[in-house]
Amino acid sequence: MSLDVAPNASWYWPSTLRARLFLVLLAGLAIAYGLSFSILFLERYMSAKAVMLGTLETDIATSIAILDRLPAEERAGWLDRLSRGSYRFVLGPGLPGVPDLSSRGAEVAAKIEEAAGHRFPLRVEAIPGDDKRLQAHLTLSDGAPLTIDVTPRGVMPIAEWLPYVLAIQMALLLLCVWFAVRQVIRPLSDLAAAADALDPNRKAAPLSETGPREVAYAARAFNAMRDRIAHYLEERVQILAAISHDLQTPITRMRLRADMADDTPERDKLVQDLGEIERLVRDGIAYARSAHGNVEKTSRIDLASFIDSLAYDYQDTGKSVSVVSAVEGTISTKPHALRRILSNFIDNALKFAGAAEISVERSEEGAVAITVMDRGPSIPDDMPEAAMQPFFRLEQSRNRETGGTGLGLAIAQQLATAIGGSVRLYNRAGGGLAAEVVIR
């Protein structure tokens, strides 16, 4: 049942907290405002109706008394003087009507009867075709018929400026609700943006701790959490660096003893194992140092010369590394960190494909993208992010010659963060892998 209801709910209930708060506050204030206005209007209506009916009773009583005492030949001249906007006097029997009266007509009839003082026979009827028009028929003391034609008007006319006032009030209501919702939601938006951009490896400005007490408390808690995460990561890297550094001494002693041992197959295996351990220790130290890549100073380098020099270094050792496209100009970066990033990419390409190609492009916004491409095996589509994690190896064997230590791409990513860039892995069309670093 709930599965059928949930999708339909989005048609009439907003999905954002801002819209929901705005809708709830606006609806609540509008209903409260409408009730207040309705009560005020009703009270004014009842007061005005009581005054009108009281005035009607007094005026009609006075007019009937005057007409009854006037000579018959003078009564016609007084009709217009005694008539009012909602009723007029007519000498004669008037129009035929029906006795069915509305509730409002019954109230008017009761007041006319009280005005007549029960001295004159009175009959109140409604005029057919006009449910608002009444006629009261009575006979004066000398037997002359008199008709009171009543057309009740609205008891409370609305001023022409009232709709404009209501429109201005609603506009102010909308503005106040929008401002209140904005004041409530803005700290949440800032907190969400800060959480989304959280990167302990970068020194970012702390979240502002101003505002209401609850908002300031949440900002302080977030800043403290970010500092703790950065401390934990730094502590982890320091532990890794310390362990890797301390392992170098016993490994060196073990290698010396192995070199002094007799030349046997067991000695060769021991030397090979020590070589793998040394490689892992060196990668561990390199990873620890890459976390502090921001120590290097930024300098301006010629991009084309830098890429050519890197490719020539590999070519001098007999490696198949070529530059397929380059751009002229200079960039500001940390050259040693950038060289280490590209070297890790090229080493991976040479290990798995035997050859590497370097492409350099510059976007219209000024960002430089350096891509190292190969035609080796591709990676699963859901693995690029995982491949950047420390000690993660796409090649799941324990062979260091094929699987590596799993730190090369993690080192590249940390160094890219330190120089203000980003790293991306993706499969090439036609097979192969591309590793890209973007420097903005």
Tab-separated table of C-alpha atoms in Angstrom:
chain	number	residue	atom	x	y	z
A	1	MET	CA	0.000	0.000	0.000
A	2	SER	CA	2.766	2.445	0.938
A	3	LEU	CA	4.562	1.828	-2.339
A	4	ASP	CA	1.510	3.087	-4.252
A	5	VAL	CA	1.032	6.171	-2.103
A	6	ALA	CA	4.597	7.443	-1.930
A	7	PRO	CA	5.040	8.338	-5.641
A	8	ASN	CA	1.750	10.269	-5.719
A	9	ALA	CA	2.761	12.316	-2.684
A	10	SER	CA	5.358	14.215	-4.696
A	11	TRP	CA	2.623	15.719	-6.852
A	12	TYR	CA	1.210	17.842	-4.062
A	13	TRP	CA	3.960	17.975	-1.420
A	14	PRO	CA	7.261	19.757	-2.248
A	15	SER	CA	10.457	17.764	-2.044
A	16	THR	CA	12.689	20.520	-0.599
A	17	LEU	CA	12.685	21.674	3.008
A	18	ARG	CA	12.675	25.311	1.867
A	19	ALA	CA	9.456	24.850	-0.115
A	20	ARG	CA	7.796	22.845	2.649
A	21	LEU	CA	8.549	25.447	5.326
A	22	PHE	CA	7.430	28.221	3.001
A	23	LEU	CA	4.176	26.422	2.210
A	24	VAL	CA	3.396	25.554	5.847
A	25	LEU	CA	4.161	29.053	7.185
A	26	LEU	CA	2.327	30.785	4.357
A	27	ALA	CA	-0.729	28.545	4.706
A	28	GLY	CA	-0.809	28.963	8.497
A	29	LEU	CA	-0.431	32.745	8.392
A	30	ALA	CA	-2.911	33.081	5.519
A	31	ILE	CA	-5.519	31.005	7.381
A	32	ALA	CA	-4.970	32.976	10.589
A	33	TYR	CA	-5.190	36.242	8.656
A	34	GLY	CA	-8.342	35.061	6.878
A	35	LEU	CA	-9.994	34.040	10.158
A	36	SER	CA	-9.155	37.386	11.764
A	37	PHE	CA	-10.501	39.276	8.779
A	38	SER	CA	-13.651	37.114	8.682
A	39	ILE	CA	-14.338	37.642	12.394
A	40	LEU	CA	-13.794	41.386	12.016
A	41	PHE	CA	-16.041	41.486	8.962
A	42	LEU	CA	-18.755	39.470	10.739
A	43	GLU	CA	-18.643	41.689	13.813
A	44	ARG	CA	-18.887	44.798	11.633
A	45	TYR	CA	-21.730	43.243	9.645
A	46	MET	CA	-23.716	42.400	12.783
A	47	SER	CA	-23.155	45.859	14.269
A	48	ALA	CA	-24.112	47.612	11.042
A	49	LYS	CA	-27.219	45.438	10.653
A	50	ALA	CA	-28.333	46.181	14.216
A	51	VAL	CA	-27.874	49.918	13.625
A	52	MET	CA	-29.718	49.731	10.290
A	53	LEU	CA	-32.668	47.805	11.678
A	54	GLY	CA	-32.869	50.103	14.707
A	55	THR	CA	-32.784	53.180	12.478
A	56	LEU	CA	-35.359	51.612	10.121
A	57	GLU	CA	-37.752	50.996	12.992
A	58	THR	CA	-37.423	54.532	14.351
A	59	ASP	CA	-37.718	56.294	10.979
A	60	ILE	CA	-40.709	54.239	9.808
A	61	ALA	CA	-42.517	54.723	13.123
A	62	THR	CA	-42.033	58.490	12.873
A	63	SER	CA	-43.050	58.593	9.198
A	64	ILE	CA	-46.239	56.537	9.787
A	65	ALA	CA	-47.205	58.822	12.672
A	66	ILE	CA	-46.689	61.935	10.514
A	67	LEU	CA	-48.666	60.564	7.550
A	68	ASP	CA	-51.493	59.417	9.831
A	69	ARG	CA	-51.924	62.916	11.293
A	70	LEU	CA	-51.640	64.809	8.005
A	71	PRO	CA	-54.785	65.652	6.056
A	72	ALA	CA	-55.319	63.284	3.138
A	73	GLU	CA	-54.713	65.987	0.521
A	74	GLU	CA	-51.284	66.888	2.007
A	75	ARG	CA	-49.880	63.370	2.315
A	76	ALA	CA	-48.656	63.109	-1.323
A	77	GLY	CA	-46.395	66.133	-0.834
A	78	TRP	CA	-44.656	64.502	2.147
A	79	LEU	CA	-43.904	61.114	0.543
A	80	ASP	CA	-40.548	62.125	-0.959
A	81	ARG	CA	-39.484	63.854	2.258
A	82	LEU	CA	-40.157	60.783	4.353
A	83	SER	CA	-38.654	58.250	1.905
A	84	ARG	CA	-35.069	56.995	2.380
A	85	GLY	CA	-32.560	55.135	0.260
A	86	SER	CA	-33.774	51.688	1.336
A	87	TYR	CA	-37.510	52.318	1.454
A	88	ARG	CA	-40.217	54.671	0.154
A	89	PHE	CA	-43.906	55.332	0.903
A	90	VAL	CA	-46.630	54.805	-1.690
A	91	LEU	CA	-50.257	55.884	-1.261
A	92	GLY	CA	-52.403	52.998	-2.393
A	93	PRO	CA	-52.538	49.198	-2.132
A	94	GLY	CA	-49.159	48.639	-3.911
A	95	LEU	CA	-48.233	45.503	-5.862
A	96	PRO	CA	-49.549	42.017	-5.191
A	97	GLY	CA	-46.996	39.777	-3.484
A	98	VAL	CA	-46.476	36.448	-1.770
A	99	PRO	CA	-46.266	35.861	1.987
A	100	ASP	CA	-43.086	33.738	1.789
A	101	LEU	CA	-40.240	35.775	3.249
A	102	SER	CA	-36.558	35.053	3.543
A	103	SER	CA	-34.808	35.190	6.905
A	104	ARG	CA	-33.602	38.684	6.194
A	105	GLY	CA	-37.068	39.730	4.989
A	106	ALA	CA	-38.585	38.323	8.183
A	107	GLU	CA	-36.250	40.509	10.278
A	108	VAL	CA	-37.241	43.613	8.280
A	109	ALA	CA	-40.938	42.689	8.566
A	110	ALA	CA	-40.611	42.318	12.346
A	111	LYS	CA	-39.064	45.772	12.631
A	112	ILE	CA	-41.813	47.322	10.468
A	113	GLU	CA	-44.454	45.679	12.650
A	114	GLU	CA	-42.804	47.056	15.768
A	115	ALA	CA	-42.624	50.471	14.087
A	116	ALA	CA	-46.345	50.373	13.345
A	117	GLY	CA	-46.898	49.788	17.030
A	118	HIS	CA	-49.590	47.178	16.320
A	119	ARG	CA	-52.031	50.116	15.854
A	120	PHE	CA	-52.460	49.539	12.141
A	121	PRO	CA	-53.285	46.231	10.440
A	122	LEU	CA	-50.054	45.249	8.646
A	123	ARG	CA	-49.267	42.673	5.985
A	124	VAL	CA	-45.727	42.192	4.653
A	125	GLU	CA	-45.230	40.373	1.350
A	126	ALA	CA	-42.344	39.629	-0.992
A	127	ILE	CA	-42.551	40.895	-4.550
A	128	PRO	CA	-42.312	37.959	-7.049
A	129	GLY	CA	-39.166	38.037	-9.179
A	130	ASP	CA	-37.159	40.067	-6.691
A	131	ASP	CA	-36.345	38.197	-3.498
A	132	LYS	CA	-34.862	41.331	-1.925
A	133	ARG	CA	-37.866	43.628	-2.380
A	134	LEU	CA	-40.642	43.763	0.230
A	135	GLN	CA	-43.886	45.689	0.540
A	136	ALA	CA	-45.705	46.340	3.785
A	137	HIS	CA	-49.411	47.105	3.372
A	138	LEU	CA	-51.325	48.906	6.126
A	139	THR	CA	-54.405	51.117	6.567
A	140	LEU	CA	-54.220	54.530	8.253
A	141	SER	CA	-56.717	55.759	10.823
A	142	ASP	CA	-58.960	57.343	8.172
A	143	GLY	CA	-59.018	54.101	6.147
A	144	ALA	CA	-56.515	55.240	3.480
A	145	PRO	CA	-54.210	52.451	2.261
A	146	LEU	CA	-50.468	52.987	2.599
A	147	THR	CA	-47.686	50.854	1.171
A	148	ILE	CA	-44.059	50.829	2.380
A	149	ASP	CA	-41.826	49.634	-0.468
A	150	VAL	CA	-38.593	48.299	1.086
A	151	THR	CA	-35.438	47.349	-0.846
A	152	PRO	CA	-32.778	46.545	1.789
A	153	ARG	CA	-29.297	47.566	0.780
A	154	GLY	CA	-26.003	46.053	1.849
A	155	VAL	CA	-25.446	46.882	5.447
A	156	MET	CA	-21.695	47.292	4.985
A	157	PRO	CA	-20.474	48.727	1.682
A	158	ILE	CA	-16.834	47.832	0.868
A	159	ALA	CA	-14.495	50.727	0.184
A	160	GLU	CA	-12.794	50.818	-3.201
A	161	TRP	CA	-9.331	50.927	-1.628
A	162	LEU	CA	-9.875	47.820	0.515
A	163	PRO	CA	-8.818	45.246	-2.175
A	164	TYR	CA	-5.555	47.135	-2.695
A	165	VAL	CA	-4.874	47.110	1.030
A	166	LEU	CA	-5.530	43.364	1.121
A	167	ALA	CA	-3.160	42.832	-1.824
A	168	ILE	CA	-0.409	44.857	-0.103
A	169	GLN	CA	-0.899	42.907	3.118
A	170	MET	CA	-0.623	39.582	1.277
A	171	ALA	CA	2.535	40.771	-0.487
A	172	LEU	CA	4.062	41.746	2.867
A	173	LEU	CA	3.020	38.358	4.234
A	174	LEU	CA	4.750	36.574	1.349
A	175	LEU	CA	7.888	38.672	1.808
A	176	CYS	CA	8.059	38.038	5.553
A	177	VAL	CA	7.530	34.284	5.120
A	178	TRP	CA	10.202	34.123	2.409
A	179	PHE	CA	12.678	36.033	4.588
A	180	ALA	CA	11.956	33.834	7.620
A	181	VAL	CA	12.416	30.629	5.593
A	182	ARG	CA	15.624	31.980	4.068
A	183	GLN	CA	17.032	32.783	7.513
A	184	VAL	CA	16.239	29.241	8.671
A	185	ILE	CA	17.432	27.360	5.584
A	186	ARG	CA	20.596	29.309	4.761
A	187	PRO	CA	22.657	27.882	7.680
A	188	LEU	CA	21.558	24.368	6.672
A	189	SER	CA	22.587	25.037	3.065
A	190	ASP	CA	25.970	26.355	4.207
A	191	LEU	CA	26.475	23.307	6.417
A	192	ALA	CA	25.507	20.929	3.583
A	193	ALA	CA	27.878	22.706	1.170
A	194	ALA	CA	30.717	22.540	3.702
A	195	ALA	CA	30.063	18.841	4.318
A	196	ASP	CA	29.960	18.140	0.575
A	197	ALA	CA	33.275	19.980	0.046
A	198	LEU	CA	34.922	18.390	3.076
A	199	ASP	CA	38.505	17.426	2.239
A	200	PRO	CA	40.818	16.922	5.230
A	201	ASN	CA	43.838	17.097	2.909
A	202	ARG	CA	43.083	20.729	2.057
A	203	LYS	CA	43.220	23.643	4.441
A	204	ALA	CA	39.806	25.219	4.012
A	205	ALA	CA	38.324	28.174	5.852
A	206	PRO	CA	36.261	27.111	8.877
A	207	LEU	CA	32.500	27.311	8.721
A	208	SER	CA	31.173	30.587	10.137
A	209	GLU	CA	30.091	30.171	13.760
A	210	THR	CA	27.851	33.244	13.872
A	211	GLY	CA	24.070	33.359	13.995
A	212	PRO	CA	21.507	31.864	16.375
A	213	ARG	CA	22.732	29.677	19.214
A	214	GLU	CA	21.700	26.387	17.578
A	215	VAL	CA	23.313	27.324	14.262
A	216	ALA	CA	26.536	28.421	15.941
A	217	TYR	CA	26.642	25.189	17.946
A	218	ALA	CA	26.202	23.080	14.793
A	219	ALA	CA	28.953	25.074	13.021
A	220	ARG	CA	31.347	24.613	15.950
A	221	ALA	CA	30.600	20.881	16.043
A	222	PHE	CA	31.252	20.597	12.289
A	223	ASN	CA	34.543	22.515	12.507
A	224	ALA	CA	35.660	20.336	15.409
A	225	MET	CA	34.714	17.191	13.478
A	226	ARG	CA	36.714	18.351	10.441
A	227	ASP	CA	39.747	19.076	12.617
A	228	ARG	CA	39.516	15.637	14.248
A	229	ILE	CA	39.299	13.908	10.865
A	230	ALA	CA	42.333	15.824	9.604
A	231	HIS	CA	44.218	14.936	12.792
A	232	TYR	CA	43.354	11.257	12.497
A	233	LEU	CA	44.449	11.156	8.849
A	234	GLU	CA	47.692	12.935	9.628
A	235	GLU	CA	48.315	10.581	12.523
A	236	ARG	CA	47.691	7.572	10.273
A	237	VAL	CA	50.158	8.864	7.689
A	238	GLN	CA	52.741	9.569	10.379
A	239	ILE	CA	52.391	6.038	11.714
A	240	LEU	CA	52.813	4.617	8.218
A	241	ALA	CA	55.869	6.803	7.614
A	242	ALA	CA	57.409	5.848	10.966
A	243	ILE	CA	56.871	2.122	10.418
A	244	SER	CA	58.223	2.284	6.858
A	245	HIS	CA	61.252	4.288	7.977
A	246	ASP	CA	62.033	2.006	10.924
A	247	LEU	CA	61.782	-1.079	8.738
A	248	GLN	CA	64.592	0.118	6.506
A	249	THR	CA	67.326	-0.578	9.086
A	250	PRO	CA	66.477	-4.236	9.794
A	251	ILE	CA	65.866	-4.847	6.089
A	252	THR	CA	69.325	-3.477	5.295
A	253	ARG	CA	70.920	-5.755	7.905
A	254	MET	CA	69.004	-8.747	6.550
A	255	ARG	CA	70.180	-7.955	3.012
A	256	LEU	CA	73.791	-7.703	4.160
A	257	ARG	CA	73.561	-11.056	5.892
A	258	ALA	CA	71.907	-12.580	2.824
A	259	ASP	CA	74.669	-11.236	0.593
A	260	MET	CA	77.275	-12.836	2.905
A	261	ALA	CA	75.517	-16.206	2.867
A	262	ASP	CA	76.405	-19.030	0.547
A	263	ASP	CA	75.041	-18.936	-2.966
A	264	THR	CA	72.026	-21.260	-2.721
A	265	PRO	CA	68.467	-21.260	-4.097
A	266	GLU	CA	67.176	-20.362	-0.605
A	267	ARG	CA	69.461	-17.325	-0.545
A	268	ASP	CA	68.129	-16.147	-3.911
A	269	LYS	CA	64.554	-16.482	-2.681
A	270	LEU	CA	65.412	-14.540	0.479
A	271	VAL	CA	67.002	-11.743	-1.535
A	272	GLN	CA	63.932	-11.597	-3.777
A	273	ASP	CA	61.606	-11.362	-0.774
A	274	LEU	CA	63.740	-8.625	0.747
A	275	GLY	CA	63.536	-6.716	-2.527
A	276	GLU	CA	59.747	-6.845	-2.457
A	277	ILE	CA	59.734	-5.679	1.160
A	278	GLU	CA	62.058	-2.779	0.296
A	279	ARG	CA	59.800	-1.777	-2.588
A	280	LEU	CA	56.751	-1.784	-0.314
A	281	VAL	CA	58.591	0.281	2.310
A	282	ARG	CA	59.683	2.835	-0.303
A	283	ASP	CA	56.111	3.142	-1.578
A	284	GLY	CA	54.856	3.569	1.982
A	285	ILE	CA	57.305	6.389	2.608
A	286	ALA	CA	56.395	7.990	-0.738
A	287	TYR	CA	52.690	7.828	0.154
A	288	ALA	CA	53.351	9.420	3.551
A	289	ARG	CA	55.381	12.195	1.942
A	290	SER	CA	52.723	12.785	-0.717
A	291	ALA	CA	50.247	13.693	2.013
A	292	HIS	CA	52.495	16.684	2.732
A	293	GLY	CA	53.041	17.679	-0.880
A	294	ASN	CA	52.019	21.243	-0.093
A	295	VAL	CA	55.491	21.817	1.369
A	296	GLU	CA	56.878	22.320	-2.159
A	297	LYS	CA	56.761	25.875	-3.458
A	298	THR	CA	54.762	26.778	-6.532
A	299	SER	CA	56.734	27.857	-9.567
A	300	ARG	CA	56.083	28.627	-13.239
A	301	ILE	CA	57.200	26.024	-15.771
A	302	ASP	CA	57.142	25.735	-19.550
A	303	LEU	CA	54.589	23.001	-20.125
A	304	ALA	CA	55.847	21.641	-23.456
A	305	SER	CA	59.459	21.446	-22.253
A	306	PHE	CA	58.404	19.783	-19.017
A	307	ILE	CA	56.435	17.028	-20.813
A	308	ASP	CA	59.190	16.479	-23.396
A	309	SER	CA	61.821	16.194	-20.675
A	310	LEU	CA	59.732	13.595	-18.836
A	311	ALA	CA	59.252	11.540	-22.010
A	312	TYR	CA	62.969	11.763	-22.916
A	313	ASP	CA	63.974	10.425	-19.490
A	314	TYR	CA	61.956	7.268	-20.158
A	315	GLN	CA	63.099	7.009	-23.762
A	316	ASP	CA	66.753	7.143	-22.661
A	317	THR	CA	66.164	3.943	-20.672
A	318	GLY	CA	64.596	2.208	-23.653
A	319	LYS	CA	60.940	2.677	-22.587
A	320	SER	CA	58.236	3.330	-25.169
A	321	VAL	CA	56.877	6.714	-24.045
A	322	SER	CA	55.726	9.284	-26.640
A	323	VAL	CA	54.025	12.686	-26.681
A	324	VAL	CA	51.050	12.652	-29.067
A	325	SER	CA	49.866	16.211	-28.456
A	326	ALA	CA	51.160	19.194	-26.524
A	327	VAL	CA	50.338	22.834	-25.920
A	328	GLU	CA	52.593	25.850	-25.685
A	329	GLY	CA	52.691	28.191	-22.739
A	330	THR	CA	53.453	28.114	-19.043
A	331	ILE	CA	51.567	27.065	-15.928
A	332	SER	CA	52.035	27.668	-12.215
A	333	THR	CA	52.323	24.405	-10.313
A	334	LYS	CA	54.594	22.295	-8.110
A	335	PRO	CA	56.878	20.616	-10.642
A	336	HIS	CA	58.226	17.786	-8.462
A	337	ALA	CA	54.718	16.760	-7.402
A	338	LEU	CA	53.467	16.929	-11.001
A	339	ARG	CA	56.422	14.851	-12.218
A	340	ARG	CA	55.705	12.199	-9.584
A	341	ILE	CA	52.031	12.059	-10.617
A	342	LEU	CA	52.857	11.585	-14.289
A	343	SER	CA	55.633	9.115	-13.483
A	344	ASN	CA	53.179	6.944	-11.558
A	345	PHE	CA	50.765	7.045	-14.496
A	346	ILE	CA	53.523	6.160	-16.981
A	347	ASP	CA	54.879	3.353	-14.777
A	348	ASN	CA	51.415	1.785	-14.604
A	349	ALA	CA	50.993	2.074	-18.379
A	350	LEU	CA	54.409	0.510	-19.023
A	351	LYS	CA	53.738	-2.292	-16.548
A	352	PHE	CA	50.392	-3.339	-18.014
A	353	ALA	CA	50.702	-2.267	-21.677
A	354	GLY	CA	54.415	-1.881	-22.388
A	355	ALA	CA	53.948	1.597	-23.880
A	356	ALA	CA	52.513	4.975	-22.882
A	357	GLU	CA	51.277	8.047	-24.742
A	358	ILE	CA	51.081	11.544	-23.266
A	359	SER	CA	48.459	14.068	-24.397
A	360	VAL	CA	48.185	17.686	-23.200
A	361	GLU	CA	45.141	19.904	-23.751
A	362	ARG	CA	44.102	23.331	-22.507
A	363	SER	CA	40.424	24.222	-22.048
A	364	GLU	CA	38.821	27.581	-22.773
A	365	GLU	CA	38.677	28.248	-19.026
A	366	GLY	CA	42.463	27.867	-18.803
A	367	ALA	CA	42.574	24.413	-17.154
A	368	VAL	CA	45.316	22.053	-18.376
A	369	ALA	CA	44.549	18.344	-18.739
A	370	ILE	CA	47.524	15.970	-19.002
A	371	THR	CA	46.520	12.423	-19.948
A	372	VAL	CA	48.671	9.283	-19.961
A	373	MET	CA	47.107	6.641	-22.242
A	374	ASP	CA	47.838	2.995	-22.951
A	375	ARG	CA	46.360	0.053	-24.841
A	376	GLY	CA	46.535	-2.383	-21.959
A	377	PRO	CA	43.614	-4.094	-20.237
A	378	SER	CA	40.642	-1.923	-19.299
A	379	ILE	CA	39.140	-1.768	-15.812
A	380	PRO	CA	35.536	-2.448	-14.745
A	381	ASP	CA	33.273	0.587	-15.040
A	382	ASP	CA	32.576	0.609	-11.283
A	383	MET	CA	36.272	0.470	-10.276
A	384	PRO	CA	37.841	3.899	-11.135
A	385	GLU	CA	37.057	5.431	-7.743
A	386	ALA	CA	38.155	2.322	-5.850
A	387	ALA	CA	41.435	2.223	-7.785
A	388	MET	CA	42.413	5.514	-6.110
A	389	GLN	CA	42.267	4.017	-2.626
A	390	PRO	CA	45.529	3.063	-0.866
A	391	PHE	CA	46.628	-0.588	-1.184
A	392	PHE	CA	43.864	-1.347	-3.683
A	393	ARG	CA	45.075	-3.460	-6.620
A	394	LEU	CA	42.994	-4.103	-9.704
A	395	GLU	CA	45.190	-7.148	-10.321
A	396	GLN	CA	44.231	-9.294	-7.353
A	397	SER	CA	47.271	-11.557	-7.364
A	398	ARG	CA	49.895	-11.303	-4.651
A	399	ASN	CA	52.642	-10.911	-7.232
A	400	ARG	CA	54.303	-7.510	-6.748
A	401	GLU	CA	55.585	-7.572	-10.303
A	402	THR	CA	52.039	-7.553	-11.731
A	403	GLY	CA	49.833	-6.286	-8.945
A	404	GLY	CA	52.161	-3.730	-7.412
A	405	THR	CA	51.682	-2.311	-3.917
A	406	GLY	CA	48.450	-0.478	-4.672
A	407	LEU	CA	49.858	2.925	-3.660
A	408	GLY	CA	50.802	4.468	-7.009
A	409	LEU	CA	47.413	5.955	-7.885
A	410	ALA	CA	46.721	6.891	-4.256
A	411	ILE	CA	50.000	8.834	-4.202
A	412	ALA	CA	49.064	10.516	-7.477
A	413	GLN	CA	45.686	11.546	-6.128
A	414	GLN	CA	47.133	13.016	-2.937
A	415	LEU	CA	49.761	14.947	-4.856
A	416	ALA	CA	47.096	16.228	-7.272
A	417	THR	CA	45.101	17.489	-4.310
A	418	ALA	CA	48.216	19.196	-2.952
A	419	ILE	CA	48.778	21.118	-6.213
A	420	GLY	CA	45.089	22.050	-6.541
A	421	GLY	CA	44.252	19.558	-9.269
A	422	SER	CA	42.209	16.401	-9.702
A	423	VAL	CA	42.811	12.889	-11.024
A	424	ARG	CA	40.486	10.777	-13.152
A	425	LEU	CA	40.670	7.253	-14.611
A	426	TYR	CA	38.565	6.120	-17.564
A	427	ASN	CA	38.565	3.439	-20.235
A	428	ARG	CA	39.601	4.410	-23.748
A	429	ALA	CA	37.477	3.757	-26.785
A	430	GLY	CA	38.847	0.668	-28.510
A	431	GLY	CA	40.487	-0.662	-25.349
A	432	GLY	CA	43.036	0.594	-22.918
A	433	LEU	CA	43.130	2.969	-19.958
A	434	ALA	CA	43.604	6.729	-19.619
A	435	ALA	CA	44.807	8.458	-16.443
A	436	GLU	CA	44.185	12.201	-16.437
A	437	VAL	CA	45.316	14.977	-14.127
A	438	VAL	CA	43.628	18.354	-14.487
A	439	ILE	CA	45.422	21.486	-13.205
A	440	ARG	CA	43.302	24.605	-12.852
